[in-house]
């Protein structure tokens, strides 16, 4: 069966990868579908193209496909296949049998399972994996030699083509992705340090419980708690985006209250600096970019809407729902300005998926996602939510109004030409009438308490803000093949966020009051190389805006920005238009707001 047994070998040896014959134009006259997601196309390329010159049924061993793959003939990709290996013999048998494609009734692979799924291992240990495929007829088969293996931390572990994983000596977690076609599974290994963890700082909340459990398993003693001065500076920068004032520092250091740290966190969250700082963060993510002078009113209104939402602590599910379903004119509903910044339908669906769901759907626009379960049908089903967004001139020149155009919401699949109706990711297609705005239904699905994406994505993003490294890294690429370093903590944070009714301030309060956040950045004798277990606080650079504001504050020489009051701080700037006039902000990397990526 060609799709079941031959195509996976092309994927395993990289033949149909994006850098080889799988790229859009193929390679040196030979083309394969990317990662084998279109096996019928691959079959036709091999059998019919170039008069079938790549295969030699009368003498299979002399087939061009095999002679190039084994390096007998010059091949740009070098030797990919060992002559006489089981994979080589599979291809020979297929040619001997007359290159069959297989019957429509043949069983297909429905899932794969790796054994063992997880393991605690010693440094430099090896672990042989075994992968079993279950077929649609209930049968199983060992496919260890057929699947592809890829380590997500190559500096910590390497996986051979036969599934032998060799660990490094760095303490932490590694994951190995196993793939055959569109099916994936993941093997996880923990490499402990093994040092005695005799004493731990006090547990302040569930974050510490999950972190300490992991540190005990790893044998990785945490650093000591930081002192008051360090905490004050750290948390003021992280919540308010500024340095503490001298009088604030003196009062905090003089206080004898046992809960003065928690009280200071509350004070910061109630102040306006918190809203200023996080509005600056979200304005960049939501691309509040000024393209011309006519955008100015919308830029200011959108930034003010984001800032006010944060200051009044609008539940995050409501914030997201109001954004994705926004209609009207900028002066009455500033959230519609997002549809101006993210103007094209493909950008709208991709940004919503990436920013709020942690799903990077871009790959699935042209082919099945190489690292996830999302297909082109999933992509265009999600695209259909934005198919009825209408726009017309606004009340002022250069502005626009956003409205819902009645009609059937759908998106056309580029290959099958099928009209695909709105479908939430991983959920059934919705039945909507022509008068319903599909974005409203999208907002309801995203904000549902059982939504598997929204809460996990947000807490992961905020964890990175406060710790410098997300539980899932990058923070907006959350998939089964990119697991969290502490899945239990991620789940606990997401559950807590949902139970608090998507309360952003409560999430910030929970993180900053944890002992984990309050650990010293100074390493001890054991945790200097720790990069993913939060056994110490990880130092990080200040953002361009915060650094400029800090220098202005310390020198008492404020930077002036065109059209802004003298006291305006860099973190209060509403859009990107001030970057070009500030050499400092340009050099130190204030976002240009061109992308939804926080990188």
Coordinates of C-alpha atoms in Angstrom, one line a residue:
X1 CA 0.0 0.0 0.0
X2 CA 1.7 3.1 -1.3
X3 CA 0.3 5.7 1.2
X4 CA 0.8 3.4 4.2
X5 CA 4.3 2.0 3.5
X6 CA 6.1 4.0 0.8
X7 CA 5.2 7.6 1.5
X8 CA 6.3 7.5 5.1
X9 CA 9.8 6.5 4.0
X10 CA 10.1 9.6 1.9
X11 CA 9.2 11.6 5.0
X12 CA 11.6 9.7 7.2
X13 CA 14.6 10.3 5.0
X14 CA 13.7 14.0 4.3
X15 CA 12.9 13.5 0.6
X16 CA 9.6 15.4 0.8
X17 CA 10.8 18.0 3.1
X18 CA 10.6 21.7 2.3
X19 CA 14.3 22.0 1.6
X20 CA 14.2 19.1 -0.9
X21 CA 11.7 17.7 -3.3
X22 CA 8.8 18.8 -1.1
X23 CA 9.2 22.5 -1.8
X24 CA 6.7 24.1 -4.1
X25 CA 8.7 23.7 -7.3
X26 CA 10.3 20.4 -6.4
X27 CA 14.1 19.9 -6.7
X28 CA 16.0 19.2 -10.0
X29 CA 12.9 18.3 -11.9
X30 CA 11.4 15.9 -9.3
X31 CA 8.6 17.0 -7.0
X32 CA 6.8 15.4 -4.1
X33 CA 4.0 16.7 -1.9
X34 CA 5.2 18.4 1.3
X35 CA 5.7 15.7 3.9
X36 CA 3.5 13.3 1.9
X37 CA 0.2 14.8 2.6
X38 CA -1.0 14.2 -1.0
X39 CA 0.0 10.6 -1.7
X40 CA -1.9 10.3 -4.9
X41 CA 0.1 13.3 -6.3
X42 CA 3.3 11.6 -5.2
X43 CA 2.2 8.3 -6.9
X44 CA 1.6 10.1 -10.2
X45 CA 4.9 12.0 -10.0
X46 CA 6.7 8.6 -9.6
X47 CA 4.7 6.4 -12.0
X48 CA 3.7 8.7 -14.8
X49 CA 6.0 11.7 -14.9
X50 CA 9.1 11.7 -17.2
X51 CA 7.8 8.5 -18.8
X52 CA 8.2 6.5 -15.6
X53 CA 12.0 6.8 -15.8
X54 CA 12.4 6.8 -12.0
X55 CA 11.3 3.2 -11.7
X56 CA 12.5 0.0 -13.4
X57 CA 10.0 -2.9 -12.8
X58 CA 12.1 -5.4 -14.8
X59 CA 15.1 -4.8 -12.5
X60 CA 13.9 -3.0 -9.4
X61 CA 17.5 -2.6 -7.9
X62 CA 18.4 -0.5 -10.9
X63 CA 15.5 2.0 -10.4
X64 CA 16.7 5.6 -10.5
X65 CA 14.8 6.2 -7.3
X66 CA 16.9 3.6 -5.5
X67 CA 20.2 4.3 -7.1
X68 CA 20.0 8.0 -6.3
X69 CA 18.7 7.4 -2.8
X70 CA 21.6 5.0 -2.0
X71 CA 24.2 7.3 -3.5
X72 CA 25.1 5.0 -6.4
X73 CA 24.4 7.9 -8.8
X74 CA 25.1 11.5 -8.1
X75 CA 22.4 12.9 -5.8
X76 CA 22.2 16.5 -4.4
X77 CA 20.8 15.1 -1.1
X78 CA 23.6 12.6 -0.8
X79 CA 23.1 9.1 0.5
X80 CA 19.7 8.9 2.2
X81 CA 19.1 5.1 2.2
X82 CA 21.3 2.1 3.0
X83 CA 21.4 -0.6 0.4
X84 CA 20.0 -3.8 1.8
X85 CA 18.3 -2.0 4.8
X86 CA 14.7 -2.9 5.6
X87 CA 13.5 0.4 4.2
X88 CA 15.4 -0.3 1.0
X89 CA 13.9 -3.8 0.7
X90 CA 10.4 -2.3 1.2
X91 CA 10.9 -0.1 -1.9
X92 CA 12.3 -3.0 -3.9
X93 CA 9.3 -5.2 -3.0
X94 CA 6.9 -2.4 -4.0
X95 CA 8.6 -2.1 -7.4
X96 CA 8.7 -5.9 -7.8
X97 CA 4.9 -6.1 -7.2
X98 CA 4.2 -3.6 -10.0
X99 CA 4.1 -0.4 -8.0
X100 CA 0.6 -0.8 -6.6
X101 CA -1.1 2.2 -5.1
X102 CA -3.4 0.1 -2.8
X103 CA -7.1 -0.5 -2.7
X104 CA -9.7 2.0 -1.4
X105 CA -10.8 -0.6 1.2
X106 CA -7.2 -1.1 2.5
X107 CA -6.9 -0.2 6.2
X108 CA -5.4 3.2 7.1
X109 CA -3.4 4.3 10.1
X110 CA -5.7 5.9 12.7
X111 CA -3.2 6.5 15.5
X112 CA 0.3 5.8 16.7
X113 CA 1.6 5.1 20.2
X114 CA 5.2 5.3 21.4
X115 CA 6.5 3.1 24.2
X116 CA 7.7 4.2 26.7
X117 CA 5.7 7.5 26.7
X118 CA 7.9 9.0 29.4
X119 CA 10.9 8.1 31.4
X120 CA 13.2 9.4 34.1
X121 CA 16.7 8.8 32.8
X122 CA 20.3 9.4 33.8
X123 CA 22.6 11.8 32.0
X124 CA 24.0 10.4 28.8
X125 CA 21.7 7.5 28.9
X126 CA 20.1 5.9 25.8
X127 CA 16.5 4.9 25.3
X128 CA 15.2 2.8 22.4
X129 CA 11.7 3.7 21.4
X130 CA 9.1 1.4 20.0
X131 CA 6.2 2.8 17.9
X132 CA 3.0 0.9 17.2
X133 CA 0.4 1.9 14.6
X134 CA -3.3 1.0 14.9
X135 CA -5.2 0.7 11.7
X136 CA -8.8 1.2 10.8
X137 CA -9.5 -2.5 10.8
X138 CA -8.3 -2.8 14.4
X139 CA -4.9 -4.4 13.5
X140 CA -1.6 -3.1 14.8
X141 CA 1.9 -3.1 13.4
X142 CA 5.3 -2.1 14.6
X143 CA 6.3 1.0 12.6
X144 CA 9.4 1.9 14.6
X145 CA 11.6 1.9 11.5
X146 CA 9.0 3.8 9.4
X147 CA 8.2 6.9 11.5
X148 CA 10.2 10.1 11.7
X149 CA 11.8 11.2 15.0
X150 CA 12.7 14.8 16.0
X151 CA 14.0 16.1 19.3
X152 CA 12.7 19.5 20.4
X153 CA 15.9 20.1 22.5
X154 CA 18.8 19.0 20.4
X155 CA 21.3 20.3 22.9
X156 CA 19.7 18.0 25.5
X157 CA 18.9 14.8 23.4
X158 CA 19.4 13.4 19.9
X159 CA 17.1 10.9 18.3
X160 CA 18.4 8.5 15.6
X161 CA 16.4 7.5 12.5
X162 CA 15.8 4.1 14.2
X163 CA 14.3 5.7 17.4
X164 CA 17.3 5.5 19.7
X165 CA 17.3 8.6 21.9
X166 CA 20.7 9.6 23.4
X167 CA 20.5 12.0 26.3
X168 CA 22.9 14.8 27.1
X169 CA 24.0 15.8 30.6
X170 CA 21.8 18.9 31.0
X171 CA 19.1 18.7 33.7
X172 CA 15.5 19.1 32.6
X173 CA 12.9 17.8 30.2
X174 CA 13.2 16.8 26.6
X175 CA 10.5 15.8 24.1
X176 CA 10.9 13.7 20.9
X177 CA 8.2 14.1 18.3
X178 CA 7.2 10.9 16.4
X179 CA 5.4 11.4 13.1
X180 CA 3.9 9.4 10.4
X181 CA 1.8 11.3 7.9
X182 CA -0.5 13.7 9.9
X183 CA -0.3 11.5 13.0
X184 CA 2.0 12.4 15.9
X185 CA 2.9 11.2 19.3
X186 CA 5.5 12.5 21.8
X187 CA 8.1 10.7 24.0
X188 CA 9.1 12.7 27.1
X189 CA 12.2 12.2 29.2
X190 CA 13.3 13.8 32.4
X191 CA 17.0 14.1 33.1
X192 CA 17.5 14.7 36.9
X193 CA 20.5 16.3 38.5
X194 CA 20.1 14.1 41.6
X195 CA 21.3 16.6 44.2
X196 CA 19.6 16.4 47.6
X197 CA 16.7 18.9 48.1
X198 CA 16.8 19.0 51.9
X199 CA 15.0 22.3 52.4
X200 CA 12.7 24.5 50.3
X201 CA 11.4 28.0 50.7
X202 CA 7.9 28.3 52.1
X203 CA 5.0 27.4 49.8
X204 CA 2.9 30.5 49.1
X205 CA 0.4 29.0 46.6
X206 CA -0.2 26.2 44.1
X207 CA 2.5 27.5 41.7
X208 CA 5.1 26.7 44.3
X209 CA 3.6 23.3 44.9
X210 CA 3.9 22.3 41.2
X211 CA 7.4 23.9 40.9
X212 CA 8.7 22.2 44.0
X213 CA 7.3 18.8 43.0
X214 CA 9.3 19.1 39.8
X215 CA 12.5 20.3 41.5
X216 CA 12.4 17.4 44.0
X217 CA 11.9 14.9 41.1
X218 CA 14.9 16.5 39.3
X219 CA 17.0 16.8 42.5
X220 CA 17.5 20.5 41.7
X221 CA 17.7 22.7 44.8
X222 CA 16.3 26.2 44.2
X223 CA 18.0 29.5 45.0
X224 CA 17.2 31.4 48.2
X225 CA 14.4 33.9 48.2
X226 CA 15.4 37.4 47.0
X227 CA 15.7 40.3 49.5
X228 CA 13.1 43.1 49.8
X229 CA 15.0 45.6 47.6
X230 CA 15.3 43.1 44.7
X231 CA 11.7 42.1 45.0
X232 CA 10.5 45.7 45.0
X233 CA 12.5 46.6 41.9
X234 CA 11.6 43.4 40.1
X235 CA 7.8 43.5 40.6
X236 CA 7.5 47.2 40.0
X237 CA 9.2 46.8 36.6
X238 CA 7.2 43.8 35.7
X239 CA 3.7 45.2 36.7
X240 CA 4.1 48.9 36.3
X241 CA 6.9 49.1 33.7
X242 CA 8.9 51.5 35.8
X243 CA 11.4 51.8 38.6
X244 CA 10.1 52.3 42.2
X245 CA 10.3 55.9 43.3
X246 CA 12.7 56.7 46.2
X247 CA 9.9 57.5 48.6
X248 CA 8.2 54.2 47.7
X249 CA 11.5 52.3 48.3
X250 CA 12.0 54.0 51.7
X251 CA 8.5 53.2 52.8
X252 CA 8.7 49.6 51.6
X253 CA 12.0 48.9 53.2
X254 CA 10.9 50.5 56.5
X255 CA 7.7 48.5 56.7
X256 CA 7.6 45.6 59.2
X257 CA 4.4 44.1 57.8
X258 CA 4.8 40.4 57.1
X259 CA 2.6 40.7 54.0
X260 CA 4.1 43.9 52.6
X261 CA 5.0 42.2 49.4
X262 CA 1.4 41.1 48.7
X263 CA 0.2 44.6 49.6
X264 CA 2.6 46.2 47.2
X265 CA 1.4 43.9 44.4
X266 CA -2.1 45.1 45.1
X267 CA -1.1 48.7 45.0
X268 CA 0.6 48.3 41.7
X269 CA -2.4 46.6 40.1
X270 CA -4.8 49.3 41.3
X271 CA -2.6 52.1 39.9
X272 CA -2.7 53.5 36.4
X273 CA 0.9 52.4 35.6
X274 CA -0.2 48.8 35.3
X275 CA -2.8 49.6 32.6
X276 CA -0.2 51.9 30.8
X277 CA 2.4 49.1 30.7
X278 CA 0.2 46.3 29.7
X279 CA -1.7 48.4 27.1
X280 CA 1.7 49.0 25.6
X281 CA 2.3 45.2 25.4
X282 CA -1.1 44.4 23.9
X283 CA -1.1 47.3 21.4
X284 CA 2.1 45.8 19.9
X285 CA 0.6 42.3 19.8
X286 CA -2.6 43.6 18.3
X287 CA -0.7 45.6 15.7
X288 CA -1.9 49.1 16.5
X289 CA 0.2 50.5 13.6
X290 CA -0.1 53.9 12.1
X291 CA 0.2 53.6 8.3
X292 CA -0.9 57.2 7.5
X293 CA -2.1 60.4 9.1
X294 CA -5.8 59.3 8.8
X295 CA -5.1 56.4 11.2
X296 CA -4.3 58.7 14.1
X297 CA -7.7 58.9 15.6
X298 CA -8.2 55.2 15.4
X299 CA -4.8 54.4 16.8
X300 CA -5.4 56.6 19.9
X301 CA -9.0 55.3 20.4
X302 CA -7.9 51.7 20.1
X303 CA -5.0 52.2 22.6
X304 CA -7.3 54.0 25.0
X305 CA -9.9 51.1 24.7
X306 CA -7.2 48.5 25.5
X307 CA -5.9 50.6 28.4
X308 CA -9.3 51.2 29.9
X309 CA -10.2 47.5 29.6
X310 CA -7.1 46.6 31.5
X311 CA -7.5 49.3 34.1
X312 CA -11.1 48.3 34.9
X313 CA -10.0 44.6 34.8
X314 CA -12.5 43.6 32.1
X315 CA -12.6 39.8 32.0
X316 CA -10.3 38.5 29.3
X317 CA -13.0 36.4 27.6
X318 CA -15.1 39.6 27.2
X319 CA -12.1 41.5 25.9
X320 CA -11.4 38.9 23.3
X321 CA -15.1 38.5 22.3
X322 CA -15.5 42.3 21.9
X323 CA -12.4 42.4 19.7
X324 CA -13.1 39.6 17.3
X325 CA -16.8 40.5 16.9
X326 CA -16.4 44.3 16.7
X327 CA -18.7 46.2 14.4
X328 CA -19.4 49.9 13.9
X329 CA -17.4 53.0 13.7
X330 CA -14.1 53.8 15.4
X331 CA -15.5 56.7 17.4
X332 CA -18.3 54.5 18.9
X333 CA -16.5 51.2 19.1
X334 CA -12.7 51.6 19.0
X335 CA -12.2 47.8 18.9
X336 CA -13.0 47.9 15.2
X337 CA -9.7 49.5 14.6
X338 CA -8.1 46.0 14.8
X339 CA -9.8 45.1 11.5
X340 CA -8.1 48.0 9.9
X341 CA -4.6 47.0 11.2
X342 CA -5.3 43.3 10.4
X343 CA -7.0 44.0 7.1
X344 CA -7.0 40.7 5.2
X345 CA -9.1 37.7 6.1
X346 CA -6.1 35.4 6.2
X347 CA -4.4 37.7 8.6
X348 CA -7.4 38.0 10.8
X349 CA -7.9 34.2 11.3
X350 CA -4.1 33.7 11.7
X351 CA -3.7 36.4 14.3
X352 CA -6.7 35.3 16.3
X353 CA -5.5 31.7 16.3
X354 CA -1.9 32.6 17.2
X355 CA -2.5 35.4 19.7
X356 CA -5.5 34.0 21.6
X357 CA -5.4 30.2 20.9
X358 CA -1.6 29.6 20.6
X359 CA -2.1 27.8 17.3
X360 CA 0.0 28.8 14.3
X361 CA -2.3 28.0 11.4
X362 CA -0.2 29.7 8.7
X363 CA 1.2 26.4 7.4
X364 CA -2.2 24.9 6.9
X365 CA -3.2 27.5 4.4
X366 CA -1.3 25.6 1.6
X367 CA -0.9 22.1 3.0
X368 CA -1.4 20.0 6.2
X369 CA 0.4 21.5 9.2
X370 CA 3.7 19.6 9.4
X371 CA 3.8 19.5 13.3
X372 CA 0.1 19.5 14.1
X373 CA -3.2 17.9 13.3
X374 CA -4.6 20.9 11.5
X375 CA -5.5 20.4 7.8
X376 CA -6.4 22.8 5.0
X377 CA -10.0 22.1 5.8
X378 CA -9.4 23.2 9.4
X379 CA -7.8 26.4 8.1
X380 CA -10.6 27.3 5.8
X381 CA -13.2 26.3 8.3
X382 CA -11.7 28.8 10.7
X383 CA -11.3 31.4 7.9
X384 CA -15.1 31.2 7.3
X385 CA -15.8 33.0 10.6
X386 CA -14.4 36.2 8.9
X387 CA -16.0 35.7 5.5
X388 CA -18.9 38.1 6.1
X389 CA -16.9 41.0 7.5
X390 CA -17.9 44.1 5.5
X391 CA -16.3 47.5 5.3
X392 CA -17.3 50.9 4.1
X393 CA -16.1 54.5 4.5
X394 CA -16.3 55.8 8.0
X395 CA -17.4 59.2 9.3
X396 CA -14.0 60.8 8.8
X397 CA -11.8 60.7 5.7
X398 CA -9.5 57.6 5.5
X399 CA -11.5 55.7 8.2
X400 CA -13.8 52.8 7.8
X401 CA -16.8 51.2 9.4
X402 CA -17.0 47.4 10.0
X403 CA -20.3 45.6 9.6
X404 CA -21.7 42.1 9.1
X405 CA -22.8 41.3 5.5
X406 CA -25.8 38.9 5.6
X407 CA -25.3 35.8 3.6
X408 CA -23.9 32.3 3.8
X409 CA -20.6 32.2 5.7
X410 CA -18.1 29.9 4.0
X411 CA -14.6 29.7 2.6
X412 CA -13.5 27.9 -0.5
X413 CA -11.0 25.0 -0.2
X414 CA -8.3 25.9 -2.9
X415 CA -7.9 22.3 -4.0
X416 CA -11.3 20.6 -3.7
X417 CA -13.3 23.9 -4.3
X418 CA -15.6 22.8 -1.5
X419 CA -17.4 25.5 0.3
X420 CA -16.5 25.0 4.0
X421 CA -18.7 26.5 6.7
X422 CA -17.4 28.0 10.0
X423 CA -15.7 25.4 12.1
X424 CA -14.0 26.1 15.5
X425 CA -10.7 24.3 15.8
X426 CA -11.2 20.7 16.8
X427 CA -15.0 21.1 16.9
X428 CA -17.9 20.3 14.6
X429 CA -19.0 22.7 11.9
X430 CA -21.6 25.3 13.1
X431 CA -25.0 25.6 11.5
X432 CA -25.6 29.3 11.1
X433 CA -28.4 31.2 9.3
X434 CA -27.5 34.1 7.0
X435 CA -28.4 36.8 9.5
X436 CA -26.0 35.5 12.2
X437 CA -22.6 37.1 12.4
X438 CA -20.3 34.1 12.6
X439 CA -17.8 36.1 14.6
X440 CA -20.2 36.3 17.5
X441 CA -20.4 32.5 17.6
X442 CA -16.6 32.4 17.4
X443 CA -16.4 34.7 20.4
X444 CA -18.8 32.4 22.4
X445 CA -16.7 29.4 21.5
X446 CA -13.4 31.1 22.5
X447 CA -14.8 32.4 25.8
X448 CA -16.4 29.1 26.9
X449 CA -15.0 27.8 30.1
X450 CA -14.2 24.4 28.5
X451 CA -12.4 25.9 25.6
X452 CA -9.1 24.0 25.4
X453 CA -7.0 26.9 24.0
X454 CA -7.8 30.4 25.3
X455 CA -6.9 30.2 29.0
X456 CA -3.8 28.0 28.5
X457 CA -2.5 30.5 25.9
X458 CA -3.0 33.5 28.1
X459 CA -1.5 32.1 31.2
X460 CA 1.5 30.9 29.2
X461 CA 2.0 34.3 27.6
X462 CA 1.8 36.0 31.0
X463 CA 4.1 33.5 32.6
X464 CA 6.7 34.5 30.0
X465 CA 6.2 38.1 30.8
X466 CA 7.1 37.6 34.4
X467 CA 9.7 34.8 34.1
X468 CA 11.4 35.5 30.8
X469 CA 10.7 32.0 29.6
X470 CA 7.3 30.5 28.9
X471 CA 6.1 27.1 30.1
X472 CA 5.7 26.4 26.3
X473 CA 8.3 28.1 24.3
X474 CA 7.7 30.0 22.0
X475 CA 4.7 31.2 24.0
X476 CA 2.3 31.3 21.1
X477 CA 3.1 27.9 19.6
X478 CA 1.2 25.5 21.8
X479 CA 0.9 22.0 20.2
X480 CA 1.1 18.4 21.3
X481 CA 4.6 18.2 19.7
X482 CA 5.8 21.1 21.7
X483 CA 4.8 20.2 25.3
X484 CA 5.1 22.3 28.4
X485 CA 8.1 21.9 30.7
X486 CA 5.7 21.6 33.6
X487 CA 2.3 20.5 32.2
X488 CA 0.7 20.2 35.6
X489 CA 1.5 23.8 36.4
X490 CA 0.2 25.0 33.0
X491 CA -3.1 23.1 33.6
X492 CA -3.4 24.5 37.1
X493 CA -2.8 28.0 36.0
X494 CA -5.3 27.7 33.2
X495 CA -7.9 26.2 35.6
X496 CA -7.3 29.0 38.1
X497 CA -7.7 31.6 35.4
X498 CA -11.0 30.2 34.2
X499 CA -12.3 29.7 37.8
X500 CA -11.5 33.4 38.5
X501 CA -13.7 34.3 35.5
X502 CA -10.7 35.2 33.3
X503 CA -9.5 37.8 35.8
X504 CA -6.2 39.2 34.5
X505 CA -5.3 41.0 37.7
X506 CA -5.9 37.9 39.8
X507 CA -3.5 36.0 37.5
X508 CA -0.8 38.6 37.9
X509 CA -1.4 38.7 41.7
X510 CA -1.1 34.9 41.9
X511 CA 2.1 34.8 39.9
X512 CA 3.8 37.6 41.7
X513 CA 2.8 36.4 45.2
X514 CA 4.4 33.0 44.5
X515 CA 7.7 32.1 46.1
X516 CA 8.9 30.9 42.7
X517 CA 8.6 34.5 41.4
X518 CA 10.4 35.8 44.5
X519 CA 13.5 33.5 44.2
X520 CA 16.9 35.1 43.8
X521 CA 18.5 35.3 40.4
X522 CA 21.8 34.3 41.9
X523 CA 22.4 30.6 41.2
X524 CA 23.6 28.1 43.8
X525 CA 26.0 25.3 43.3
X526 CA 23.5 23.2 41.4
X527 CA 21.1 25.3 39.3
X528 CA 23.4 27.6 37.3
X529 CA 22.6 25.7 34.0
X530 CA 18.9 25.4 34.7
X531 CA 17.0 27.1 31.8
X532 CA 13.5 25.6 32.1
X533 CA 12.5 24.6 35.7
X534 CA 12.5 28.0 37.4
X535 CA 14.8 26.9 40.3
X536 CA 16.0 30.6 40.2
X537 CA 14.8 33.8 38.7
X538 CA 16.2 34.3 35.2
X539 CA 17.7 37.8 34.6
X540 CA 16.5 39.5 31.4
X541 CA 17.0 42.8 29.6
X542 CA 14.5 45.6 30.0
X543 CA 12.3 46.6 27.0
X544 CA 13.3 49.7 25.1
X545 CA 10.4 51.7 26.5
X546 CA 11.1 50.8 30.1
X547 CA 14.8 51.4 29.7
X548 CA 14.3 54.8 28.3
X549 CA 11.8 55.7 31.0
X550 CA 14.2 54.5 33.7
X551 CA 17.0 56.7 32.3
X552 CA 14.7 59.7 32.0
X553 CA 13.6 59.1 35.6
X554 CA 17.1 58.8 37.1
X555 CA 18.5 61.8 35.2
X556 CA 15.3 63.9 35.6
X557 CA 15.5 64.7 31.9
X558 CA 12.3 63.5 30.3
X559 CA 12.2 62.6 26.6
X560 CA 9.8 64.6 24.6
X561 CA 7.5 63.0 22.0
X562 CA 5.8 65.0 19.2
X563 CA 2.2 65.9 20.0
X564 CA 2.4 64.3 23.5
X565 CA 2.4 66.1 26.9
X566 CA 5.8 66.6 28.5
X567 CA 5.2 64.0 31.2
X568 CA 4.4 61.2 28.7
X569 CA 6.4 58.1 29.3
X570 CA 7.6 55.8 26.5
X571 CA 5.3 53.0 27.8
X572 CA 2.3 55.3 27.3
X573 CA 2.9 55.9 23.6
X574 CA -0.2 54.7 21.7
X575 CA 1.3 53.4 18.4
X576 CA 4.5 52.8 16.5
X577 CA 4.7 56.3 14.9
X578 CA 7.0 57.6 17.6
X579 CA 9.7 55.0 16.9
X580 CA 11.2 56.7 13.9
X581 CA 11.7 59.9 15.8
X582 CA 13.5 58.2 18.7
X583 CA 16.9 56.9 18.0
X584 CA 16.9 55.2 21.4
X585 CA 13.6 53.3 20.8
X586 CA 14.8 52.2 17.4
X587 CA 18.2 50.9 18.6
X588 CA 16.8 49.2 21.6
X589 CA 14.0 47.5 19.7
X590 CA 10.6 49.0 20.4
X591 CA 8.2 46.8 18.3
X592 CA 7.2 48.1 14.9
X593 CA 3.8 46.5 15.4
X594 CA 4.0 44.6 12.1
X595 CA 3.4 41.2 13.5
X596 CA 1.4 39.4 16.1
X597 CA 4.5 37.7 17.4
X598 CA 6.0 39.0 20.6
X599 CA 9.5 38.2 19.4

